[in-house]
Coordinates of C-alpha atoms and ligand atoms in Angstrom, one line a residue:
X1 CA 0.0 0.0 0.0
X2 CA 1.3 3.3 -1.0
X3 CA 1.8 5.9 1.9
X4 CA -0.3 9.1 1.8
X5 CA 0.6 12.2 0.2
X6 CA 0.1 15.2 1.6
X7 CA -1.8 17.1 -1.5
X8 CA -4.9 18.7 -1.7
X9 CA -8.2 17.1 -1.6
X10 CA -9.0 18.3 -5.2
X11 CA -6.0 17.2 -6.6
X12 CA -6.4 15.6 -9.5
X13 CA -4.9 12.1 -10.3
X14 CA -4.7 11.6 -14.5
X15 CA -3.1 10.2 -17.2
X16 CA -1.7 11.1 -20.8
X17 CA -1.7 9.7 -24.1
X18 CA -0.9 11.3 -27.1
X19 CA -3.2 10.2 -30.7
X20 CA -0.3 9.0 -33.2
X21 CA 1.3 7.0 -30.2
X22 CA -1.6 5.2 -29.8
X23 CA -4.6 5.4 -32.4
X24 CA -3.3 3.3 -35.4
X25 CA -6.0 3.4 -37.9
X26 CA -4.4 6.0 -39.7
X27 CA -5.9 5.2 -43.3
X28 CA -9.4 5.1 -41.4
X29 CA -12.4 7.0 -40.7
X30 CA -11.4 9.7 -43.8
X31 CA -8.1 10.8 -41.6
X32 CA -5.5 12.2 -44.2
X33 CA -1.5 11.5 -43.9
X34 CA 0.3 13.5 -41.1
X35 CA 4.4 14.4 -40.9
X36 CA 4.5 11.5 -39.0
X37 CA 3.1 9.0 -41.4
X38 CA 5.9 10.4 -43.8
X39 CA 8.4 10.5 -41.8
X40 CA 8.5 6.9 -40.3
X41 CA 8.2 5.6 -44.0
X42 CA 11.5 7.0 -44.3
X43 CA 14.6 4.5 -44.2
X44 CA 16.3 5.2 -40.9
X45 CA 14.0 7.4 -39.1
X46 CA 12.9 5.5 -37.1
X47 CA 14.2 2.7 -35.2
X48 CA 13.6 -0.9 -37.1
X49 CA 11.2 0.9 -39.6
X50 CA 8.5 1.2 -36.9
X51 CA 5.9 3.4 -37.4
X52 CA 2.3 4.0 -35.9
X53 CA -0.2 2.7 -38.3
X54 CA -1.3 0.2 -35.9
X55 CA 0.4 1.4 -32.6
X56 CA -2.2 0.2 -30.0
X57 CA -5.4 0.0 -31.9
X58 CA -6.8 2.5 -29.9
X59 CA -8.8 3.5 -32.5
X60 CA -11.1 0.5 -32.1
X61 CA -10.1 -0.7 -28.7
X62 CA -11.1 2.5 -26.6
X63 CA -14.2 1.3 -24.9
X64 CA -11.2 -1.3 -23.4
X65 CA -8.7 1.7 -22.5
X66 CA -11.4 3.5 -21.1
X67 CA -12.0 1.1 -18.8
X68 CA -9.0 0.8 -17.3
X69 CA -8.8 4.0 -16.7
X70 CA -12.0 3.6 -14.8
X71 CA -9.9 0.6 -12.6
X72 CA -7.4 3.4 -11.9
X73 CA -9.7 5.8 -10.4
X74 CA -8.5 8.6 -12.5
X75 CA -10.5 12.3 -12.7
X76 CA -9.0 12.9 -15.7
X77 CA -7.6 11.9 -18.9
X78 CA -5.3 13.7 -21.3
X79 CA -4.9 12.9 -24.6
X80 CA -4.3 14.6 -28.3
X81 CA -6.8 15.0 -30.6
X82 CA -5.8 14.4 -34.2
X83 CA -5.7 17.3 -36.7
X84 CA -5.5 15.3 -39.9
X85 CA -8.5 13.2 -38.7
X86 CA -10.4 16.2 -38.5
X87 CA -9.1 18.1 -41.5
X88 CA -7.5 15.6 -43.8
X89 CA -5.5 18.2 -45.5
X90 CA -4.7 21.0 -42.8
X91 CA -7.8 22.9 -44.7
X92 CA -11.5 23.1 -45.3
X93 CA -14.9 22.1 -43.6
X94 CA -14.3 19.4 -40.8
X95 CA -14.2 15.4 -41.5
X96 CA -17.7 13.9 -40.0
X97 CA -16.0 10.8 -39.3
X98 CA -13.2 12.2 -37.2
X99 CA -14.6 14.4 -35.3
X100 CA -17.3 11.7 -34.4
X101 CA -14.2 9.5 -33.2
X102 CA -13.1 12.2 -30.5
X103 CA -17.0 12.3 -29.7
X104 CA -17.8 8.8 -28.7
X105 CA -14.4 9.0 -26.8
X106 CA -15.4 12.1 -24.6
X107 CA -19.2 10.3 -24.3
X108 CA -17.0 7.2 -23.2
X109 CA -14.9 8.7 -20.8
X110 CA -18.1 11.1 -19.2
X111 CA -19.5 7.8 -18.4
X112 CA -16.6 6.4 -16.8
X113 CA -16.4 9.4 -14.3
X114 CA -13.5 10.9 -16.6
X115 CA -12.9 14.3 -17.2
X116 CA -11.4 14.5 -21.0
X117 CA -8.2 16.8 -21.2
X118 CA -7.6 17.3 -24.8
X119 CA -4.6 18.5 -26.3
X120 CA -5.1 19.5 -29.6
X121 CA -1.9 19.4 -31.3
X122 CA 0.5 16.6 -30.0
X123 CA 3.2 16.8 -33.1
X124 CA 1.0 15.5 -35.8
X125 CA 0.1 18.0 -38.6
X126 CA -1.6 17.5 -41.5
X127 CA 1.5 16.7 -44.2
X128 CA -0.7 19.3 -46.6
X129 CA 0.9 22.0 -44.6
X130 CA 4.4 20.7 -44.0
X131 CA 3.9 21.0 -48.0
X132 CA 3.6 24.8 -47.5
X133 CA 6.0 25.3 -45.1
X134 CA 5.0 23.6 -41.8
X135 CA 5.1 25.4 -39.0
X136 CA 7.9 27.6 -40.3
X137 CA 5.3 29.1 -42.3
X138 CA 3.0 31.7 -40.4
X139 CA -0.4 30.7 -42.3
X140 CA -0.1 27.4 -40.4
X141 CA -0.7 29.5 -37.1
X142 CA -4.3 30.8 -38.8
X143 CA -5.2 27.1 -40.1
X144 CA -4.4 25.9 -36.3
X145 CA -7.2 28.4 -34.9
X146 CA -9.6 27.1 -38.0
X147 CA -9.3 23.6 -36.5
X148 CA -10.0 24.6 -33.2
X149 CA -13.0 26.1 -34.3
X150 CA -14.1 22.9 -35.4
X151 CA -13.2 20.8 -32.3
X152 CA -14.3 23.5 -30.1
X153 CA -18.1 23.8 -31.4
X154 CA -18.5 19.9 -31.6
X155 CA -17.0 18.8 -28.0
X156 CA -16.9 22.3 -25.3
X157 CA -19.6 21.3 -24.2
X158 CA -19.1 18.5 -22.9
X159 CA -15.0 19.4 -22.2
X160 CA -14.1 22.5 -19.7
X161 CA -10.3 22.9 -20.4
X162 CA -8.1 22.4 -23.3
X163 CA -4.5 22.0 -24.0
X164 CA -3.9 23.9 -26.9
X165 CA 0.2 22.8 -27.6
X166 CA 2.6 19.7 -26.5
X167 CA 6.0 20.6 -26.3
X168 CA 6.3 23.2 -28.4
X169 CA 10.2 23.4 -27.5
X170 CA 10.8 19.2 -28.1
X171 CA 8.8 19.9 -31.6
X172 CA 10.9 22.9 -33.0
X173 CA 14.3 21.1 -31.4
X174 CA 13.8 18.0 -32.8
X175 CA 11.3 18.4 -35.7
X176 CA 13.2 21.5 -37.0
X177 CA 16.2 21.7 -35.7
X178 CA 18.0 18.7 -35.7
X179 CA 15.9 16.7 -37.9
X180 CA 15.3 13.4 -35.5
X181 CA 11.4 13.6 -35.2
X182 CA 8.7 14.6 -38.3
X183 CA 9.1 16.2 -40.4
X184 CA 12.8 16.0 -40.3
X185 CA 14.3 19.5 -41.1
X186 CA 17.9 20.4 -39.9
X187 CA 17.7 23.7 -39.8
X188 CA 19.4 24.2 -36.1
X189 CA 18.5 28.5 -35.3
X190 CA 16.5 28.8 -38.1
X191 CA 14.3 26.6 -36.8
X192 CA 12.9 29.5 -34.2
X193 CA 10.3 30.5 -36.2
X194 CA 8.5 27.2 -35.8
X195 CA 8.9 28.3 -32.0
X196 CA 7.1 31.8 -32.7
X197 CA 4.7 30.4 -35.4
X198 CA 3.2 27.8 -32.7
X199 CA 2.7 30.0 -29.9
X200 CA 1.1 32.5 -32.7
X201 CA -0.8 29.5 -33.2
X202 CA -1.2 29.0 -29.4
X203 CA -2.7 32.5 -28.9
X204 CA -4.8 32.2 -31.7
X205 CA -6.5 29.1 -30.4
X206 CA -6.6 30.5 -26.9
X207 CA -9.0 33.5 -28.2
X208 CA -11.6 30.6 -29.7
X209 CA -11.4 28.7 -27.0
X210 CA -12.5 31.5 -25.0
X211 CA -14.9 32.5 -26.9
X212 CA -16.5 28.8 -25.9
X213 CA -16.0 29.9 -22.5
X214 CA -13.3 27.3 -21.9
X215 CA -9.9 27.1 -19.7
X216 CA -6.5 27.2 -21.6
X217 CA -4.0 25.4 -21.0
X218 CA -0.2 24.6 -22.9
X219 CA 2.2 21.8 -22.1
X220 CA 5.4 22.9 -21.8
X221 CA 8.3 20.3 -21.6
X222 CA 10.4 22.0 -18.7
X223 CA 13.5 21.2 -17.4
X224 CA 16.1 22.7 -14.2
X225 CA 18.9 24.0 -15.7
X226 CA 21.8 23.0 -13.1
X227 CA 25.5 24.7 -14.4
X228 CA 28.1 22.0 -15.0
X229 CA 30.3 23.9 -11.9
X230 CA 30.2 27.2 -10.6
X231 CA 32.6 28.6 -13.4
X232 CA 31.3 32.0 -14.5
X233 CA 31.6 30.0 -18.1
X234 CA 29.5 27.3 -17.1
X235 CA 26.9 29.8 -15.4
X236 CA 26.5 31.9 -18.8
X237 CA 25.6 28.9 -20.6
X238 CA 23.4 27.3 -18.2
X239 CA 21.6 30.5 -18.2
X240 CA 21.7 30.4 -22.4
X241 CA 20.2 27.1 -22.3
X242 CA 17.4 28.0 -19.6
X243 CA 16.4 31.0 -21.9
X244 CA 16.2 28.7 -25.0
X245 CA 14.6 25.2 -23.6
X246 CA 12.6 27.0 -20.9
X247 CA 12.1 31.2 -21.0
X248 CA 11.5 30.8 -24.8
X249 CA 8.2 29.2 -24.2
X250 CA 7.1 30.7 -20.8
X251 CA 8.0 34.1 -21.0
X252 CA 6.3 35.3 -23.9
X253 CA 3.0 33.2 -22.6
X254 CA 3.6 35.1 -18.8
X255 CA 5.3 38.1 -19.4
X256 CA 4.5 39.3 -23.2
X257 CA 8.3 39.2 -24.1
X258 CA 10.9 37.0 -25.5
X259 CA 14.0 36.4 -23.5
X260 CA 17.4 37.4 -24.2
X261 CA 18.6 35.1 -27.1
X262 CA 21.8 37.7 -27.6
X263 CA 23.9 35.1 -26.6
X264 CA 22.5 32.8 -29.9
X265 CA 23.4 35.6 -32.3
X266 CA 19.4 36.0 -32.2
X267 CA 17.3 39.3 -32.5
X268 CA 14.7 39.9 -30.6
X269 CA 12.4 39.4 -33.2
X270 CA 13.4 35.7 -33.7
X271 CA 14.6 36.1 -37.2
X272 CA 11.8 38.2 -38.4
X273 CA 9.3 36.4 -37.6
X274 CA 7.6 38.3 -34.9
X275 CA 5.2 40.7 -35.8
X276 CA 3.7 43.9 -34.0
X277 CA 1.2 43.0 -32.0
X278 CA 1.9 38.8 -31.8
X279 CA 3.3 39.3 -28.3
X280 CA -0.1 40.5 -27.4
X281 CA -2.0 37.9 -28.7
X282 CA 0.5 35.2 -27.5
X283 CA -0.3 36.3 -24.1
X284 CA -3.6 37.0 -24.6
X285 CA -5.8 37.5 -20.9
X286 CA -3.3 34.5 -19.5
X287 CA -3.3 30.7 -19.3
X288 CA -5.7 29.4 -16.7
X289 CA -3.5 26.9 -15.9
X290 CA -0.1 25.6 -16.9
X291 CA 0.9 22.3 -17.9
X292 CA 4.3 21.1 -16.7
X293 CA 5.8 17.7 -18.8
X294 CA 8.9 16.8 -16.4
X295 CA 11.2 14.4 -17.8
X296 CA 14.8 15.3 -15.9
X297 CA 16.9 18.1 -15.2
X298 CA 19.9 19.1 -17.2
X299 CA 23.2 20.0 -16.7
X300 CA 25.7 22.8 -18.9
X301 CA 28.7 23.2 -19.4
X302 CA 30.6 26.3 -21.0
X303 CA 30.5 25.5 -25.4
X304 CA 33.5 23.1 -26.6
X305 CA 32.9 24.2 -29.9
X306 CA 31.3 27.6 -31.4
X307 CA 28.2 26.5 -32.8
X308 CA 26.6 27.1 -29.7
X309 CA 26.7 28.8 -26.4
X310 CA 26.5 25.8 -24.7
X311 CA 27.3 22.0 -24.2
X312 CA 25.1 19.1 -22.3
X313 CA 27.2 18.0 -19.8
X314 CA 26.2 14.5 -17.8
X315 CA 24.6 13.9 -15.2
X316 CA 26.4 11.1 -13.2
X317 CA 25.7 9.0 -10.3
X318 CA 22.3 8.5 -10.1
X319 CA 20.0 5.7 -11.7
X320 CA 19.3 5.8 -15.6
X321 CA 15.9 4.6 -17.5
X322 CA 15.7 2.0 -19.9
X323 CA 16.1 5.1 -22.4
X324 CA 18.9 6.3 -21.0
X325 CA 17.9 9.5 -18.8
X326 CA 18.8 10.4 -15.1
X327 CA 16.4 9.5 -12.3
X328 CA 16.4 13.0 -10.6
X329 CA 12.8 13.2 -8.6
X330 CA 13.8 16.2 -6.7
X331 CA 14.4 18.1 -10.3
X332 CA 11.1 18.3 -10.0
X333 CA 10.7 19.9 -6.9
X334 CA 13.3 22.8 -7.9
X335 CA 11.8 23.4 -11.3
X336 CA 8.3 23.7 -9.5
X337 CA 9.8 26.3 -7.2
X338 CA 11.9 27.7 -9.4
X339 CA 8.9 28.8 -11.9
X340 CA 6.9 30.7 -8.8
X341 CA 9.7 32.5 -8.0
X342 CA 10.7 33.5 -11.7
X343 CA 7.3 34.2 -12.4
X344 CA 5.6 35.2 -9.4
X345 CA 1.8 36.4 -9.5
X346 CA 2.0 36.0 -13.2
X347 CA 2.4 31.8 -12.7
X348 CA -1.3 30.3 -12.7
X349 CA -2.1 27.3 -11.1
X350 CA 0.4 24.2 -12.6
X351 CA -0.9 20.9 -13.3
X352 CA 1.8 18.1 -14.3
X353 CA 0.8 17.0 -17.3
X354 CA 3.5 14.4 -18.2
X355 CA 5.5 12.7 -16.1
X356 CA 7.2 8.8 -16.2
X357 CA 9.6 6.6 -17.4
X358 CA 10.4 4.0 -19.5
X359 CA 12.0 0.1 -18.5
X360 CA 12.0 -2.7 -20.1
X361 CA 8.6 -5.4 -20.7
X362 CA 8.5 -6.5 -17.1
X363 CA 5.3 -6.7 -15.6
X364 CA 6.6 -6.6 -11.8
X365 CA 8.3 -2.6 -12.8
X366 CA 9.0 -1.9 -9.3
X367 CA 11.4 0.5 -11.0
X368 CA 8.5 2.4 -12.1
X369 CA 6.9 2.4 -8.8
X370 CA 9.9 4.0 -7.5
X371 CA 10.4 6.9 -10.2
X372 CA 6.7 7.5 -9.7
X373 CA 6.4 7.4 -6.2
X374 CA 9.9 9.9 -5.7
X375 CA 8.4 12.3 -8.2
X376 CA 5.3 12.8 -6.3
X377 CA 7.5 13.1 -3.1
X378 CA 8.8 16.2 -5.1
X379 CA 5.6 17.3 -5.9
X380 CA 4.0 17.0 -2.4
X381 CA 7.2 19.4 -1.4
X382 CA 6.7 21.7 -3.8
X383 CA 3.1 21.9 -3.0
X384 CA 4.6 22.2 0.8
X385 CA 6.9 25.2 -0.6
X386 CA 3.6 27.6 -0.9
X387 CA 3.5 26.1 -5.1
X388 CA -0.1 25.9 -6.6
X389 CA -0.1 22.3 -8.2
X390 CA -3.8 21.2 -8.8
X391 CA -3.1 17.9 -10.4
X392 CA -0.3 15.0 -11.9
X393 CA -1.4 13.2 -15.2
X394 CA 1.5 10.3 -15.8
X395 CA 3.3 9.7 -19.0
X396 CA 1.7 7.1 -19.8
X397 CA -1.8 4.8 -19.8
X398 CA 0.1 2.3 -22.2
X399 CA 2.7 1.2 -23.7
X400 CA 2.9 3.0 -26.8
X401 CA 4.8 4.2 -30.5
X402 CA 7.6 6.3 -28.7
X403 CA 8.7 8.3 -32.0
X404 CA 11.9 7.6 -33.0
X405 CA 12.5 5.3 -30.6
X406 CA 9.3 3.0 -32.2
X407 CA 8.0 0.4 -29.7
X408 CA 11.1 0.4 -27.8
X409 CA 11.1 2.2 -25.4
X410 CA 7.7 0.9 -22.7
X411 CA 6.4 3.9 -20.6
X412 CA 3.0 2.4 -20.0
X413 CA 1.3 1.9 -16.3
X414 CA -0.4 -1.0 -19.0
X415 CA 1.8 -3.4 -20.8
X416 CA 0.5 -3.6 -24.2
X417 CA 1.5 -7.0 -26.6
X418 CA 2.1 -5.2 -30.0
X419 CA 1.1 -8.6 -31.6
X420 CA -1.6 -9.6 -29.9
X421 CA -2.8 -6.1 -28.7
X422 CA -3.5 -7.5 -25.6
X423 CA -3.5 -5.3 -22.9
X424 CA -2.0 -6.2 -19.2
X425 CA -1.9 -4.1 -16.0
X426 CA 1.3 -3.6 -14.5
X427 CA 2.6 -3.8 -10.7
X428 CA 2.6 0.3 -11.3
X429 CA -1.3 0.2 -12.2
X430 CA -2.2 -1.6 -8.9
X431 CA 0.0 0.7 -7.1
X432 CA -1.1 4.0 -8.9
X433 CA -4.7 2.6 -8.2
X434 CA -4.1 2.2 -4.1
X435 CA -2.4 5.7 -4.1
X436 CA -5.1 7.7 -5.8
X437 CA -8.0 5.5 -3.4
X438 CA -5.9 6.0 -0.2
X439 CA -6.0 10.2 -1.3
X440 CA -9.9 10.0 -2.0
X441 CA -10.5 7.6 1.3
X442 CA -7.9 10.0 3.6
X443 CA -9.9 13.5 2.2
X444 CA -13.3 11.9 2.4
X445 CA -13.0 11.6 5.7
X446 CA -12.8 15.3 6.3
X447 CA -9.1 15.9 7.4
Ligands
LIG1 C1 7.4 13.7 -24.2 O1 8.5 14.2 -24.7 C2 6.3 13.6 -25.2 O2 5.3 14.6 -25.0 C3 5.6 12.3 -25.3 O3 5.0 12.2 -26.5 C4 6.7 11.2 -25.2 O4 6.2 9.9 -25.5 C5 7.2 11.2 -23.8 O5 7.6 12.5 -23.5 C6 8.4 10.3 -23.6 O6 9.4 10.6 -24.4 O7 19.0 12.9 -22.7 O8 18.5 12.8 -20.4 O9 18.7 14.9 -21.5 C7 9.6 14.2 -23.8 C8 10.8 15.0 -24.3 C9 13.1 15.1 -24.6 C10 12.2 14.6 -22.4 C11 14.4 14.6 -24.2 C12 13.6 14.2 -22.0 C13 16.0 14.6 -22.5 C14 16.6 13.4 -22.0 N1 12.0 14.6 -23.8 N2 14.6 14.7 -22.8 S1 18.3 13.5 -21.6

């Protein structure tokens, strides 16, 4: 039995999927190709050729997932809504088909007790615009609020708050950037404008949303920034890095300006692409609540070559993932704290809406336990530390298509057979089960 947490009694216990990790179906129901449908077919993108046109059936085996979702307990549910189901080419009137996917989901999961969280762009666009440009083009911002409209009339009323972007700093890095997710474009700085374009995109969507009278959220992939030593070297680009992973996609969302990017050779306007009046939308009346997907922290080092201000530096003795990443639960903690104190009265309230890890196929993933468990220890200080934290969605439901990594890397509370699609709890679904009960049991009794 897992020990109590001290958290509100409205905290809210979730978890997060994400549409091409999952769905499969993707020639089904009139959806059109996304980036990612290109870019697996690619030799060499991803790992053994995997790609997500089956991924976990969830397309047709949702009544199942919902369900154990219902055996978890859980409030809520995130997961991403796809654009290309709902506007096969990036364009034009809605598909009837896909939006009556996402419909029978949300009726599914309102039955179930479940509060849906959508997200409503989780890396998938329509490969129509990557034709024109992607997300490097500024149109695609205006197309994003268009398909908002659609989703928006069809499902607020039966869904109060919205995540309108995941990631927006993993999709530029490694979409744009460096070339290793869809749609594959090295274009390292001149990437930024994706950056700029999707919180355009952001803002726009905000403004429908609340014009359906619904909360706003983004997911923002944030990590500590910890300086390799106390070098004044080191410190200058840790504090480079922090401006790009994490300042680039908070600040202008909190605070109506960019950071300092001097130290990337970069304007303030991002290359050009910010125009009058964009900061104002971007920020719009404010987010009513921030998402915060926490992975690890990161550690810098002063550049070893002068491509870029700074260098990842490792992060040594403590435990790895099957993937490879540092076990660092209290990184949690200090980015939690570290956001109300940068941003003050401007923070809203913070919900985490990823968070997990990924080990190999074992069904006894005590591993995960632990990861899970030490994270929430972090959150339950940070909540202790005066931080408003309404809620912890894990990362993830199942097993699932981890992008480049294909199906090997298993982050799932659910161990899913990619043969059989046969789905099987885990030791981490009993125990997430027992920790969300003993919460509900502990508050209903009125302490
Ligand atoms: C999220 O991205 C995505 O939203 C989700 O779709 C995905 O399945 C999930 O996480 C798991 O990957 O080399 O130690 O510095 C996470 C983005 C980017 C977080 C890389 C951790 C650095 C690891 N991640 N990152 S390290």
């Amino acid at each position: 039995m897992p020990n109590r947490l001290d958290l509100p009694a409205g905290f809210r216990w979730g978890a997060s999927t994400a549409a091409y990790q999952i769905e499969g179906a993707v020639g089904e129901g009139g959806r059109g190709p996304s980036v990612w449908d290109v870019f697996a077919a690619r030799p060499g993108a991803v790992r053994d050729g995997h790609t997500g046109a089956v991924a976990c059936d969830h397309y047709h085996r949702y009544p199942e997932d919902v369900a154990l979702m219902r055996g978890l307990g859980l409030d809520g549910y995130r997961f991403s809504i796809a654009w290309p189901r709902i506007q096969p080419t990036g364009a034009g009137p809605a598909n009837p088909e896909g939006l009556a996917f996402y419909d029978r989901l949300v009726d599914e999961l309102l039955t179930a007790g479940i509060t849906p969280l959508p997200t409503l762009f989780h890396w998938d666009l329509p490969q129509s615009l990557e034709e024109t440009g992607g997300w490097l083009n500024r149109d695609t911002a205006y197309r994003f609020a268009e398909y908002t409209t659609a989703v928006a009339d069809r499902l607020s009323d039966r869904v109060p708050a919205w995540i309108t972007l995941n990631e927006p700093f993993v999709h530029m890095v490694y979409g744009y950037a460096l070339g290793i997710h869809a749609p594959g474009r090295a274009l390292m700085l001149d990437a930024l404008p994706a950056a700029h374009h999707q919180l355009l995109g952001h803002g726009l969507a905000a403004a429908v949303l609340r014009e359906h009278g619904k909360e706003v959220m983004i997911a923002n992939n944030l990590t500590p920034v910890r300086a390799a030593t106390a070098d004044p070297a080191d410190l200058a680009a840790a504090d480079a890095y922090d401006a790009l992973h994490n300042r680039l996609f908070t600040d202008p969302l909190l605070l109506g300006q960019y950071p300092d990017l001097s130290a990337f050779g970069v304007t303030e306007d991002l290359g050009g692409a910010v125009r009058p009046g964009d900061l104002k939308l971007i920020a719009g009346p404010g987010l009513d609540g921030l998402g915060v997907n926490y992975y690890n922290p990161t550690r810098i080092a002063a550049p070893t070559d002068p491509g870029l201000p700074f260098t990842e530096a490792p992060i040594d003795g403590v435990p790895r993932t099957a993937f490879g990443w540092p076990v660092v639960p209290d990184g949690l903690r200090e980015l939690l704290v570290g956001l109300r104190d940068r941003y003050g009265a401007a923070l809203p309230p913070i919900t985490i809406t990823e968070n997990g890890c990924s080990y190999g196929e074992e069904l006894d993933d005590q591993e995960r336990i632990s990861y899970l468990d030490g994270h929430l220890r972090a959150v339950e200080a940070a909540v202790a530390e005066g931080v408003d934290v309404r809620g912890y969605f894990t990362w993830s439901l199942l097993d699932n298509f981890e992008w480049a990594e294909g199906y090997h890397q298993r982050f799932g509370l659910v161990h899913v057979d990619f043969e059989t699609q046969k789905r099987t709890p885990k030791a981490s679904y009993t125990w997430y089960r027992d920790l969300i009960d003993t919460h509900r049991t502990w508050h209903s009794h009125g302490s």
